[in-house]
């Protein structure tokens, strides 16, 4: 098994290395690729040192079976043909191909079989907030069709990459030291703040991130469900959270929902509000599952249910989901 990682020096690229090692993914040969800036950097994987090669239009991907790409949409679009030229399956973490009809958009807990039909040799990894939400929606969809979703996300600095995480830490340090606050990775200061904007605004007043949740959820779940989202950047360092409201065709009891969620793959139910037990980013960071709590009936709709979730954006929201897709392909 020959595996390549494109964007190896980024936050997700580094997480790929950790997840592949932890899950004992079968690798006989590993190739790391990056930009001009990261080429030449060396990383250790399974006690062996690997050097990042410059990503170029050449024959470097000859013989590669699976290529994990996380170097941004522009890079994915430019190099997709080069990566897949000799038959490699490109599992792409960017937004480049997610809504293309001939590219499957896959969350293994929901629609793993979609990965088997990939005419262009590309499988798209969904947006992080979408991944975590649909993992929790699928067991509820199995109980009763979900008609509508309202969701507010509370997204950590990690969603904007390693440099954004460093900037948040830098901002707190600058505030403590009474220095001017550095603002480069976010539209405003994030420290001691929340920013109700992730990505750029669209003509309908929603951001690109919010529209991803609308469109991607429908594609992954093969559903006509409508999803209205508000995506917010919060000053936690790692792991995203979401407040989710759903309307189903028939009423689902809290007990039904809790049982379905507790039994669902990739979900851990943490729901004991009487003892102040519910998922929080501090505790879900670094974990594989999506954690769910505060499951309750919606007071404004008989067929409504609401709950809270938290999960690691870099793991299940990116690297882990891609590796799980590859694991599914190997089993098949």
Short mmCIF file of C-alpha atoms in Angstrom, two decimals:
data_model
loop_
_atom_site.label_atom_id
_atom_site.label_comp_id
_atom_site.label_asym_id
_atom_site.label_seq_id
_atom_site.Cartn_x
_atom_site.Cartn_y
_atom_site.Cartn_z
CA UNK A 1 0.00 0.00 0.00
CA UNK A 2 1.54 3.26 -1.17
CA UNK A 3 0.08 6.33 0.49
CA UNK A 4 0.63 10.04 -0.13
CA UNK A 5 -0.25 13.05 2.00
CA UNK A 6 -0.58 16.39 0.20
CA UNK A 7 -0.29 19.33 2.59
CA UNK A 8 1.67 17.31 5.11
CA UNK A 9 2.88 20.31 7.13
CA UNK A 10 -0.57 21.77 7.84
CA UNK A 11 -2.72 21.07 10.91
CA UNK A 12 -4.76 18.42 9.09
CA UNK A 13 -1.68 16.95 7.39
CA UNK A 14 -0.04 16.45 10.76
CA UNK A 15 -3.25 14.91 12.08
CA UNK A 16 -3.22 12.49 9.14
CA UNK A 17 0.16 11.21 10.35
CA UNK A 18 -1.12 10.75 13.92
CA UNK A 19 -4.37 9.05 12.90
CA UNK A 20 -2.68 6.70 10.40
CA UNK A 21 -0.18 5.66 13.07
CA UNK A 22 -2.78 5.21 15.82
CA UNK A 23 -5.07 3.11 13.63
CA UNK A 24 -2.21 0.99 12.27
CA UNK A 25 -3.22 1.84 8.72
CA UNK A 26 -1.48 -0.49 6.26
CA UNK A 27 1.32 1.51 4.65
CA UNK A 28 4.32 0.02 2.84
CA UNK A 29 5.49 3.32 1.36
CA UNK A 30 4.67 6.88 2.43
CA UNK A 31 5.14 10.08 0.44
CA UNK A 32 4.73 13.58 1.87
CA UNK A 33 4.10 16.62 -0.32
CA UNK A 34 3.91 20.32 0.37
CA UNK A 35 4.43 23.83 -0.91
CA UNK A 36 7.70 25.60 -1.63
CA UNK A 37 7.63 26.80 1.99
CA UNK A 38 7.33 23.35 3.57
CA UNK A 39 9.35 21.29 1.08
CA UNK A 40 12.42 19.84 2.78
CA UNK A 41 10.78 19.68 6.21
CA UNK A 42 11.23 16.29 7.88
CA UNK A 43 8.71 14.35 9.98
CA UNK A 44 8.93 11.04 11.80
CA UNK A 45 6.30 8.38 11.13
CA UNK A 46 6.56 4.95 12.75
CA UNK A 47 10.16 5.60 13.77
CA UNK A 48 11.22 6.51 10.23
CA UNK A 49 12.04 9.99 8.97
CA UNK A 50 10.31 11.34 5.87
CA UNK A 51 11.09 14.52 3.95
CA UNK A 52 8.37 16.66 2.42
CA UNK A 53 8.69 16.83 -1.35
CA UNK A 54 7.62 19.82 -3.43
CA UNK A 55 4.23 19.18 -5.03
CA UNK A 56 4.76 19.36 -8.80
CA UNK A 57 3.16 18.30 -12.07
CA UNK A 58 5.24 15.18 -12.64
CA UNK A 59 5.08 11.40 -12.13
CA UNK A 60 5.56 11.40 -8.33
CA UNK A 61 2.12 9.83 -7.83
CA UNK A 62 2.84 6.83 -10.03
CA UNK A 63 2.07 3.71 -7.98
CA UNK A 64 0.25 5.63 -5.23
CA UNK A 65 -2.90 3.84 -4.07
CA UNK A 66 -4.44 6.51 -1.82
CA UNK A 67 -3.63 10.22 -1.66
CA UNK A 68 -4.95 12.26 1.24
CA UNK A 69 -5.11 15.91 0.18
CA UNK A 70 -5.47 18.85 2.53
CA UNK A 71 -3.73 21.80 0.92
CA UNK A 72 -6.68 24.03 0.03
CA UNK A 73 -9.23 24.10 -2.78
CA UNK A 74 -6.96 25.90 -5.24
CA UNK A 75 -4.20 23.33 -4.91
CA UNK A 76 -6.68 20.43 -5.12
CA UNK A 77 -8.19 21.77 -8.33
CA UNK A 78 -4.80 22.41 -9.89
CA UNK A 79 -3.26 19.04 -9.02
CA UNK A 80 -6.24 16.64 -9.08
CA UNK A 81 -5.39 15.30 -12.54
CA UNK A 82 -1.73 14.90 -11.60
CA UNK A 83 -2.61 13.03 -8.40
CA UNK A 84 -5.15 10.66 -10.00
CA UNK A 85 -3.34 10.24 -13.35
CA UNK A 86 -2.02 6.76 -12.56
CA UNK A 87 -5.04 5.46 -10.64
CA UNK A 88 -4.57 6.85 -7.15
CA UNK A 89 -7.78 7.48 -5.19
CA UNK A 90 -7.68 11.11 -4.07
CA UNK A 91 -9.52 11.72 -0.79
CA UNK A 92 -9.77 15.49 -0.75
CA UNK A 93 -10.33 17.53 2.38
CA UNK A 94 -10.97 20.84 0.59
CA UNK A 95 -14.20 22.34 -0.73
CA UNK A 96 -13.01 21.98 -4.35
CA UNK A 97 -15.18 19.06 -5.46
CA UNK A 98 -17.78 18.55 -2.74
CA UNK A 99 -20.81 19.56 -4.77
CA UNK A 100 -19.66 18.08 -8.10
CA UNK A 101 -22.18 15.47 -9.23
CA UNK A 102 -19.48 13.01 -10.27
CA UNK A 103 -17.59 13.22 -6.94
CA UNK A 104 -19.00 11.35 -3.92
CA UNK A 105 -19.20 13.31 -0.65
CA UNK A 106 -18.74 10.76 2.10
CA UNK A 107 -19.18 10.32 5.84
CA UNK A 108 -18.70 6.57 6.43
CA UNK A 109 -21.30 6.37 9.23
CA UNK A 110 -23.90 7.74 6.80
CA UNK A 111 -23.13 6.87 3.17
CA UNK A 112 -19.95 4.79 2.95
CA UNK A 113 -21.10 2.97 -0.19
CA UNK A 114 -21.10 6.25 -2.14
CA UNK A 115 -17.28 6.04 -2.07
CA UNK A 116 -17.40 3.03 -4.40
CA UNK A 117 -18.65 5.11 -7.36
CA UNK A 118 -15.95 7.68 -8.15
CA UNK A 119 -15.63 8.23 -11.90
CA UNK A 120 -12.90 10.86 -11.50
CA UNK A 121 -10.96 8.94 -8.86
CA UNK A 122 -11.84 11.63 -6.29
CA UNK A 123 -13.76 11.31 -3.02
CA UNK A 124 -14.60 14.53 -1.18
CA UNK A 125 -14.38 14.93 2.57
CA UNK A 126 -17.23 17.19 3.77
CA UNK A 127 -16.97 20.39 5.79
CA UNK A 128 -16.07 19.73 9.43
CA UNK A 129 -19.31 21.07 10.93
CA UNK A 130 -21.36 19.08 8.43
CA UNK A 131 -19.49 15.86 9.21
CA UNK A 132 -20.10 16.10 12.94
CA UNK A 133 -23.76 17.01 12.50
CA UNK A 134 -24.68 14.26 10.03
CA UNK A 135 -23.01 11.59 12.18
CA UNK A 136 -25.58 12.47 14.85
CA UNK A 137 -28.46 13.01 12.41
CA UNK A 138 -28.25 9.60 10.75
CA UNK A 139 -29.44 7.52 13.74
CA UNK A 140 -32.35 9.95 14.20
CA UNK A 141 -33.16 9.88 10.48
CA UNK A 142 -33.41 6.10 10.85
CA UNK A 143 -36.20 6.63 13.40
CA UNK A 144 -38.15 9.22 11.42
CA UNK A 145 -37.38 11.35 8.37
CA UNK A 146 -35.90 14.72 9.31
CA UNK A 147 -37.72 17.57 7.58
CA UNK A 148 -35.89 20.62 8.92
CA UNK A 149 -32.69 21.45 10.76
CA UNK A 150 -31.75 24.64 12.54
CA UNK A 151 -28.18 24.72 13.81
CA UNK A 152 -25.81 27.18 15.43
CA UNK A 153 -22.16 26.20 15.42
CA UNK A 154 -19.54 27.30 17.93
CA UNK A 155 -16.30 26.76 16.03
CA UNK A 156 -12.86 26.87 17.56
CA UNK A 157 -9.76 28.55 16.17
CA UNK A 158 -8.54 25.19 14.85
CA UNK A 159 -11.08 25.42 12.03
CA UNK A 160 -8.95 28.15 10.46
CA UNK A 161 -5.74 26.13 10.69
CA UNK A 162 -2.59 25.90 12.78
CA UNK A 163 -1.66 29.56 12.25
CA UNK A 164 -5.08 30.64 13.52
CA UNK A 165 -4.65 28.58 16.68
CA UNK A 166 -1.28 30.25 17.23
CA UNK A 167 -2.84 33.67 16.66
CA UNK A 168 -5.50 33.09 19.33
CA UNK A 169 -2.81 32.15 21.85
CA UNK A 170 -0.77 35.15 20.76
CA UNK A 171 -3.77 37.47 21.24
CA UNK A 172 -4.29 36.37 24.84
CA UNK A 173 -0.59 36.86 25.54
CA UNK A 174 -0.64 40.33 23.97
CA UNK A 175 -3.68 41.32 26.03
CA UNK A 176 -1.98 40.17 29.24
CA UNK A 177 1.15 42.13 28.32
CA UNK A 178 -0.81 45.24 27.29
CA UNK A 179 0.41 45.09 23.69
CA UNK A 180 -1.58 45.81 20.51
CA UNK A 181 -3.55 42.72 19.50
CA UNK A 182 -2.54 40.97 16.27
CA UNK A 183 -5.51 40.32 13.94
CA UNK A 184 -4.65 38.49 10.70
CA UNK A 185 -6.47 35.18 10.53
CA UNK A 186 -9.90 36.42 11.65
CA UNK A 187 -12.01 39.45 10.68
CA UNK A 188 -11.86 40.69 14.30
CA UNK A 189 -10.04 39.96 17.55
CA UNK A 190 -11.10 36.48 18.68
CA UNK A 191 -9.68 36.49 22.21
CA UNK A 192 -12.44 37.30 24.74
CA UNK A 193 -14.86 37.49 21.81
CA UNK A 194 -17.18 35.55 19.49
CA UNK A 195 -17.43 36.35 15.78
CA UNK A 196 -20.73 35.55 14.00
CA UNK A 197 -19.01 34.98 10.66
CA UNK A 198 -17.10 32.04 9.22
CA UNK A 199 -16.03 32.39 5.58
CA UNK A 200 -17.41 35.05 3.23
CA UNK A 201 -21.00 36.29 3.01
CA UNK A 202 -23.19 35.20 0.11
CA UNK A 203 -25.94 37.19 -1.65
CA UNK A 204 -28.63 35.63 0.58
CA UNK A 205 -27.00 36.91 3.79
CA UNK A 206 -25.64 33.49 4.79
CA UNK A 207 -21.92 32.77 4.82
CA UNK A 208 -20.25 30.21 2.60
CA UNK A 209 -19.76 27.98 5.66
CA UNK A 210 -23.47 28.10 6.44
CA UNK A 211 -24.41 27.23 2.87
CA UNK A 212 -22.01 24.28 2.99
CA UNK A 213 -24.06 22.86 5.84
CA UNK A 214 -27.26 23.28 3.81
CA UNK A 215 -25.98 21.76 0.58
CA UNK A 216 -23.63 19.08 1.90
CA UNK A 217 -26.15 17.64 4.37
CA UNK A 218 -28.64 17.03 1.56
CA UNK A 219 -26.03 15.34 -0.64
CA UNK A 220 -24.60 13.09 2.09
CA UNK A 221 -27.96 11.99 3.44
CA UNK A 222 -29.67 11.77 0.03
CA UNK A 223 -32.39 13.89 1.57
CA UNK A 224 -34.66 16.85 0.84
CA UNK A 225 -34.02 18.19 4.35
CA UNK A 226 -33.61 21.96 4.70
CA UNK A 227 -30.86 23.19 7.00
CA UNK A 228 -30.63 26.76 8.26
CA UNK A 229 -27.30 27.46 9.96
CA UNK A 230 -25.54 30.24 11.86
CA UNK A 231 -21.80 29.59 12.14
CA UNK A 232 -19.89 31.37 14.89
CA UNK A 233 -16.18 31.48 15.70
CA UNK A 234 -15.51 31.18 19.44
CA UNK A 235 -12.31 31.54 21.41
CA UNK A 236 -11.75 27.88 22.23
CA UNK A 237 -8.57 26.44 20.77
CA UNK A 238 -9.66 23.07 19.40
CA UNK A 239 -12.93 21.11 18.88
CA UNK A 240 -16.19 22.53 17.54
CA UNK A 241 -19.64 22.45 19.14
CA UNK A 242 -23.13 22.76 17.68
CA UNK A 243 -26.61 23.39 18.99
CA UNK A 244 -28.94 21.37 16.76
CA UNK A 245 -32.74 21.52 16.38
CA UNK A 246 -34.54 19.05 14.16
CA UNK A 247 -38.14 18.56 13.07
CA UNK A 248 -39.08 14.96 12.20
CA UNK A 249 -42.13 13.51 10.45
CA UNK A 250 -43.33 11.90 13.66
CA UNK A 251 -42.54 12.85 17.24
CA UNK A 252 -39.43 11.15 18.64
CA UNK A 253 -39.21 10.79 22.39
CA UNK A 254 -36.08 11.80 24.28
CA UNK A 255 -35.59 8.19 25.34
CA UNK A 256 -35.82 6.94 21.74
CA UNK A 257 -33.34 9.54 20.58
CA UNK A 258 -30.89 8.82 23.40
CA UNK A 259 -30.99 5.08 22.72
CA UNK A 260 -30.42 5.58 19.00
CA UNK A 261 -27.55 8.01 19.55
CA UNK A 262 -25.91 5.81 22.18
CA UNK A 263 -25.94 2.85 19.77
CA UNK A 264 -24.77 4.80 16.73
CA UNK A 265 -21.24 4.31 15.35
CA UNK A 266 -19.00 7.31 15.91
CA UNK A 267 -21.27 8.82 18.58
CA UNK A 268 -20.84 8.91 22.36
CA UNK A 269 -23.83 9.98 24.46
CA UNK A 270 -22.81 12.18 27.41
CA UNK A 271 -26.13 13.33 28.79
CA UNK A 272 -26.59 13.75 32.53
CA UNK A 273 -27.53 17.42 33.07
CA UNK A 274 -28.59 16.79 36.69
CA UNK A 275 -24.91 16.20 37.44
CA UNK A 276 -23.71 18.91 35.02
CA UNK A 277 -22.47 16.31 32.56
CA UNK A 278 -22.55 17.27 28.87
CA UNK A 279 -20.00 17.50 26.05
CA UNK A 280 -17.49 20.37 26.05
CA UNK A 281 -14.57 21.18 23.73
CA UNK A 282 -12.02 20.85 26.52
CA UNK A 283 -13.00 17.20 26.88
CA UNK A 284 -13.76 16.26 23.26
CA UNK A 285 -10.50 17.60 21.78
CA UNK A 286 -8.30 14.74 20.65
CA UNK A 287 -11.17 12.22 20.67
CA UNK A 288 -12.48 10.29 17.67
CA UNK A 289 -16.23 10.32 18.38
CA UNK A 290 -18.81 13.07 18.19
CA UNK A 291 -20.18 13.61 21.71
CA UNK A 292 -23.87 14.39 22.23
CA UNK A 293 -25.78 15.66 25.25
CA UNK A 294 -28.66 17.86 26.42
CA UNK A 295 -31.14 15.85 24.34
CA UNK A 296 -34.61 17.30 24.93
CA UNK A 297 -38.00 17.91 23.34
CA UNK A 298 -38.43 21.20 21.56
CA UNK A 299 -40.98 23.33 23.41
CA UNK A 300 -42.21 25.02 20.25
CA UNK A 301 -42.88 21.99 18.06
CA UNK A 302 -44.40 18.61 18.87
CA UNK A 303 -42.17 16.94 16.27
CA UNK A 304 -39.11 18.90 17.36
CA UNK A 305 -36.02 17.65 19.15
CA UNK A 306 -32.95 19.59 20.19
CA UNK A 307 -29.50 18.58 21.38
CA UNK A 308 -25.89 19.72 21.78
CA UNK A 309 -22.81 18.14 20.24
CA UNK A 310 -19.07 18.63 20.43
CA UNK A 311 -16.25 17.01 18.50
CA UNK A 312 -12.68 17.46 17.37
CA UNK A 313 -12.69 19.40 14.10
CA UNK A 314 -9.22 18.26 13.05
CA UNK A 315 -9.89 14.59 13.79
CA UNK A 316 -13.45 13.52 12.91
CA UNK A 317 -14.03 16.81 11.14
CA UNK A 318 -11.13 16.20 8.77
CA UNK A 319 -8.31 13.63 9.03
CA UNK A 320 -10.11 10.78 10.75
CA UNK A 321 -13.09 10.90 8.41
CA UNK A 322 -10.77 10.68 5.40
CA UNK A 323 -8.86 7.76 6.89
CA UNK A 324 -12.12 5.96 7.66
CA UNK A 325 -13.10 6.35 4.00
CA UNK A 326 -9.80 4.75 2.99
CA UNK A 327 -10.29 1.94 5.50
CA UNK A 328 -13.71 1.24 3.99
CA UNK A 329 -12.23 1.08 0.49
CA UNK A 330 -9.55 -1.39 1.65
CA UNK A 331 -12.16 -3.65 3.27
CA UNK A 332 -14.18 -3.64 0.05
#
